[in-house]
């Protein structure tokens, strides 16, 4: 359930989770469990949800920050190695 809560926060979306043996739940875009059914109980829940139109930075641009960090690290490492092995 915690991973689903993180996906709701990451994408700023409502998540309706339906399971046979786990926790069936409605999770808001901020990761709060609005309604949930207990584990291993045959039941249903009546839960409200909404539709969000906005995108988070991660949903819009994905891993661009990670790629940018990799490029900066590679350039810094290259410059360091170049200075170290340059003959004066």
Short mmCIF file of N, CA and C in Angstrom, two decimals:
data_model
loop_
_atom_site.label_atom_id
_atom_site.label_comp_id
_atom_site.label_asym_id
_atom_site.label_seq_id
_atom_site.Cartn_x
_atom_site.Cartn_y
_atom_site.Cartn_z
N UNK A 1 0.83 -1.20 0.00
CA UNK A 1 0.00 0.00 0.00
C UNK A 1 0.87 1.26 0.00
N UNK A 2 2.03 1.19 0.65
CA UNK A 2 2.91 2.37 0.70
C UNK A 2 3.46 2.74 -0.67
N UNK A 3 3.74 1.73 -1.50
CA UNK A 3 4.24 2.03 -2.85
C UNK A 3 3.16 2.71 -3.69
N UNK A 4 1.92 2.27 -3.52
CA UNK A 4 0.82 2.89 -4.26
C UNK A 4 0.62 4.33 -3.78
N UNK A 5 0.78 4.56 -2.50
CA UNK A 5 0.68 5.92 -1.97
C UNK A 5 1.75 6.81 -2.59
N UNK A 6 2.96 6.28 -2.73
CA UNK A 6 4.05 7.06 -3.34
C UNK A 6 3.76 7.35 -4.82
N UNK A 7 3.18 6.40 -5.54
CA UNK A 7 2.83 6.64 -6.95
C UNK A 7 1.76 7.72 -7.05
N UNK A 8 0.83 7.76 -6.11
CA UNK A 8 -0.20 8.80 -6.11
C UNK A 8 0.43 10.17 -5.92
N UNK A 9 1.38 10.27 -4.99
CA UNK A 9 2.06 11.54 -4.73
C UNK A 9 2.93 11.92 -5.93
N UNK A 10 3.67 10.95 -6.46
CA UNK A 10 4.60 11.20 -7.56
C UNK A 10 3.88 11.75 -8.79
N UNK A 11 2.72 11.20 -9.10
CA UNK A 11 1.99 11.61 -10.30
C UNK A 11 0.84 12.57 -10.00
N UNK A 12 0.64 12.91 -8.73
CA UNK A 12 -0.44 13.80 -8.28
C UNK A 12 -1.77 13.36 -8.88
N UNK A 13 -2.09 12.08 -8.65
CA UNK A 13 -3.32 11.48 -9.16
C UNK A 13 -4.01 10.69 -8.06
N UNK A 14 -5.32 10.58 -8.16
CA UNK A 14 -6.07 9.67 -7.31
C UNK A 14 -5.75 8.25 -7.74
N UNK A 15 -5.66 7.34 -6.80
CA UNK A 15 -5.43 5.93 -7.10
C UNK A 15 -6.53 5.13 -6.42
N UNK A 16 -7.22 4.32 -7.22
CA UNK A 16 -8.21 3.39 -6.69
C UNK A 16 -7.59 2.01 -6.80
N UNK A 17 -7.28 1.41 -5.68
CA UNK A 17 -6.58 0.13 -5.65
C UNK A 17 -7.56 -0.97 -5.25
N UNK A 18 -7.71 -1.96 -6.12
CA UNK A 18 -8.59 -3.08 -5.84
C UNK A 18 -7.77 -4.36 -5.79
N UNK A 19 -7.87 -5.10 -4.69
CA UNK A 19 -7.11 -6.34 -4.53
C UNK A 19 -8.01 -7.44 -4.01
N UNK A 20 -7.56 -8.68 -4.19
CA UNK A 20 -8.29 -9.83 -3.66
C UNK A 20 -7.87 -10.19 -2.25
N UNK A 21 -6.58 -10.03 -1.94
CA UNK A 21 -6.09 -10.44 -0.62
C UNK A 21 -5.40 -9.31 0.14
N UNK A 22 -5.23 -8.17 -0.49
CA UNK A 22 -4.55 -7.05 0.17
C UNK A 22 -5.55 -6.00 0.61
N UNK A 23 -5.09 -4.76 0.65
CA UNK A 23 -5.94 -3.66 1.07
C UNK A 23 -6.54 -2.98 -0.16
N UNK A 24 -7.85 -2.96 -0.25
CA UNK A 24 -8.55 -2.21 -1.27
C UNK A 24 -8.71 -0.80 -0.73
N UNK A 25 -8.30 0.21 -1.53
CA UNK A 25 -8.28 1.56 -0.98
C UNK A 25 -8.46 2.62 -2.05
N UNK A 26 -8.87 3.80 -1.60
CA UNK A 26 -8.91 5.01 -2.40
C UNK A 26 -7.88 5.96 -1.80
N UNK A 27 -6.93 6.42 -2.64
CA UNK A 27 -5.82 7.24 -2.16
C UNK A 27 -5.84 8.56 -2.92
N UNK A 28 -5.77 9.67 -2.20
CA UNK A 28 -5.81 10.99 -2.84
C UNK A 28 -4.44 11.37 -3.39
N UNK A 29 -4.35 12.46 -4.16
CA UNK A 29 -3.08 12.87 -4.78
C UNK A 29 -1.97 13.23 -3.80
N UNK A 30 -2.31 13.37 -2.52
CA UNK A 30 -1.31 13.70 -1.51
C UNK A 30 -0.87 12.48 -0.71
N UNK A 31 -1.36 11.29 -1.09
CA UNK A 31 -0.95 10.06 -0.43
C UNK A 31 -1.79 9.66 0.76
N UNK A 32 -2.86 10.38 1.04
CA UNK A 32 -3.72 10.04 2.17
C UNK A 32 -4.72 8.96 1.76
N UNK A 33 -4.85 7.94 2.57
CA UNK A 33 -5.84 6.89 2.32
C UNK A 33 -7.19 7.43 2.75
N UNK A 34 -8.07 7.67 1.78
CA UNK A 34 -9.38 8.26 2.04
C UNK A 34 -10.36 7.21 2.55
N UNK A 35 -10.33 6.05 1.93
CA UNK A 35 -11.21 4.95 2.31
C UNK A 35 -10.46 3.65 2.07
N UNK A 36 -10.64 2.68 2.96
CA UNK A 36 -9.94 1.40 2.80
C UNK A 36 -10.77 0.28 3.39
N UNK A 37 -10.60 -0.91 2.82
CA UNK A 37 -11.23 -2.11 3.35
C UNK A 37 -10.15 -2.94 4.03
N UNK A 38 -10.48 -3.65 5.08
CA UNK A 38 -9.48 -4.46 5.78
C UNK A 38 -8.98 -5.62 4.90
N UNK A 39 -7.81 -6.12 5.25
CA UNK A 39 -7.23 -7.26 4.52
C UNK A 39 -8.03 -8.53 4.76
N UNK A 40 -8.03 -9.38 3.74
CA UNK A 40 -8.61 -10.72 3.81
C UNK A 40 -10.08 -10.73 4.22
N UNK A 41 -10.79 -9.67 3.90
CA UNK A 41 -12.23 -9.61 4.18
C UNK A 41 -12.94 -9.37 2.86
N UNK A 42 -13.90 -10.23 2.56
CA UNK A 42 -14.65 -10.09 1.32
C UNK A 42 -15.69 -8.98 1.51
N UNK A 43 -15.40 -7.83 0.91
CA UNK A 43 -16.26 -6.66 1.07
C UNK A 43 -16.03 -5.70 -0.09
N UNK A 44 -16.73 -4.62 -0.08
CA UNK A 44 -16.51 -3.57 -1.06
C UNK A 44 -16.52 -2.23 -0.33
N UNK A 45 -16.00 -1.23 -0.99
CA UNK A 45 -16.00 0.11 -0.39
C UNK A 45 -16.66 1.08 -1.35
N UNK A 46 -17.22 2.10 -0.80
CA UNK A 46 -17.78 3.19 -1.59
C UNK A 46 -16.90 4.40 -1.30
N UNK A 47 -16.09 4.77 -2.29
CA UNK A 47 -15.10 5.82 -2.05
C UNK A 47 -15.19 6.88 -3.14
N UNK A 48 -15.05 8.10 -2.72
CA UNK A 48 -15.01 9.20 -3.67
C UNK A 48 -13.61 9.36 -4.25
N UNK A 49 -13.55 9.98 -5.41
CA UNK A 49 -12.26 10.27 -6.03
C UNK A 49 -12.45 11.46 -6.96
N UNK A 50 -11.38 12.00 -7.43
CA UNK A 50 -11.44 13.14 -8.33
C UNK A 50 -10.51 12.95 -9.50
N UNK A 51 -10.63 13.83 -10.48
CA UNK A 51 -9.76 13.80 -11.64
C UNK A 51 -8.87 15.03 -11.62
N UNK A 52 -7.58 14.82 -11.69
CA UNK A 52 -6.60 15.91 -11.66
C UNK A 52 -6.06 16.15 -13.07
N UNK A 53 -6.03 17.40 -13.49
CA UNK A 53 -5.55 17.74 -14.84
C UNK A 53 -4.08 18.17 -14.86
N UNK A 54 -3.57 18.62 -13.72
CA UNK A 54 -2.21 19.13 -13.70
C UNK A 54 -1.18 18.01 -13.65
N UNK A 55 0.05 18.35 -14.06
CA UNK A 55 1.15 17.39 -14.07
C UNK A 55 2.20 17.80 -13.06
N UNK A 56 2.82 16.83 -12.43
CA UNK A 56 3.97 17.12 -11.58
C UNK A 56 5.20 17.29 -12.47
N UNK A 57 6.28 17.82 -11.92
CA UNK A 57 7.51 17.98 -12.69
C UNK A 57 7.98 16.62 -13.21
N UNK A 58 7.91 15.59 -12.36
CA UNK A 58 8.38 14.27 -12.77
C UNK A 58 7.50 13.69 -13.87
N UNK A 59 6.20 13.87 -13.77
CA UNK A 59 5.30 13.33 -14.80
C UNK A 59 5.53 14.04 -16.14
N UNK A 60 5.86 15.32 -16.10
CA UNK A 60 6.06 16.08 -17.33
C UNK A 60 7.43 15.84 -17.95
N UNK A 61 8.48 15.76 -17.12
CA UNK A 61 9.84 15.70 -17.65
C UNK A 61 10.58 14.40 -17.35
N UNK A 62 10.01 13.54 -16.55
CA UNK A 62 10.62 12.25 -16.28
C UNK A 62 11.95 12.35 -15.58
N UNK A 63 12.93 11.63 -16.09
CA UNK A 63 14.23 11.52 -15.45
C UNK A 63 15.23 12.56 -15.95
N UNK A 64 14.78 13.67 -16.47
CA UNK A 64 15.70 14.67 -17.02
C UNK A 64 16.67 15.19 -15.95
N UNK A 65 16.22 15.32 -14.71
CA UNK A 65 17.11 15.77 -13.63
C UNK A 65 18.22 14.75 -13.40
N UNK A 66 17.89 13.47 -13.43
CA UNK A 66 18.90 12.42 -13.25
C UNK A 66 19.90 12.44 -14.40
N UNK A 67 19.42 12.62 -15.63
CA UNK A 67 20.32 12.68 -16.79
C UNK A 67 21.23 13.91 -16.70
N UNK A 68 20.68 15.03 -16.27
CA UNK A 68 21.48 16.24 -16.11
C UNK A 68 22.58 16.04 -15.07
N UNK A 69 22.25 15.39 -13.97
CA UNK A 69 23.25 15.09 -12.94
C UNK A 69 24.34 14.17 -13.48
N UNK A 70 23.96 13.19 -14.30
CA UNK A 70 24.94 12.28 -14.89
C UNK A 70 25.88 13.03 -15.83
N UNK A 71 25.36 13.94 -16.62
CA UNK A 71 26.19 14.72 -17.54
C UNK A 71 27.16 15.61 -16.77
N UNK A 72 26.67 16.30 -15.75
CA UNK A 72 27.53 17.18 -14.95
C UNK A 72 28.63 16.37 -14.26
N UNK A 73 28.29 15.21 -13.73
CA UNK A 73 29.28 14.35 -13.08
C UNK A 73 30.33 13.87 -14.07
N UNK A 74 29.90 13.48 -15.27
CA UNK A 74 30.83 13.00 -16.29
C UNK A 74 31.78 14.12 -16.72
N UNK A 75 31.25 15.32 -16.92
CA UNK A 75 32.10 16.45 -17.31
C UNK A 75 33.09 16.78 -16.20
N UNK A 76 32.63 16.82 -14.96
CA UNK A 76 33.53 17.11 -13.83
C UNK A 76 34.61 16.06 -13.70
N UNK A 77 34.26 14.80 -13.86
CA UNK A 77 35.24 13.72 -13.79
C UNK A 77 36.24 13.83 -14.94
N UNK A 78 35.75 14.14 -16.14
CA UNK A 78 36.64 14.31 -17.29
C UNK A 78 37.62 15.45 -17.09
N UNK A 79 37.15 16.58 -16.58
CA UNK A 79 38.05 17.72 -16.33
C UNK A 79 39.08 17.39 -15.26
N UNK A 80 38.66 16.69 -14.22
CA UNK A 80 39.59 16.30 -13.16
C UNK A 80 40.67 15.37 -13.69
N UNK A 81 40.28 14.37 -14.46
CA UNK A 81 41.25 13.43 -15.02
C UNK A 81 42.16 14.12 -16.03
N UNK A 82 41.62 15.05 -16.78
CA UNK A 82 42.43 15.77 -17.77
C UNK A 82 43.53 16.58 -17.08
N UNK A 83 43.17 17.26 -15.99
CA UNK A 83 44.16 18.05 -15.24
C UNK A 83 45.21 17.15 -14.60
N UNK A 84 44.79 16.01 -14.12
CA UNK A 84 45.70 15.11 -13.42
C UNK A 84 46.74 14.51 -14.37
N UNK A 85 46.34 14.19 -15.60
CA UNK A 85 47.25 13.52 -16.53
C UNK A 85 47.85 14.44 -17.59
N UNK A 86 47.64 15.74 -17.46
CA UNK A 86 48.24 16.69 -18.39
C UNK A 86 49.71 16.91 -18.02
N UNK A 87 50.59 16.83 -19.04
CA UNK A 87 52.02 17.03 -18.82
C UNK A 87 52.31 18.52 -18.98
N UNK A 88 52.96 19.11 -18.00
CA UNK A 88 53.31 20.53 -18.06
C UNK A 88 54.62 20.74 -18.74
#
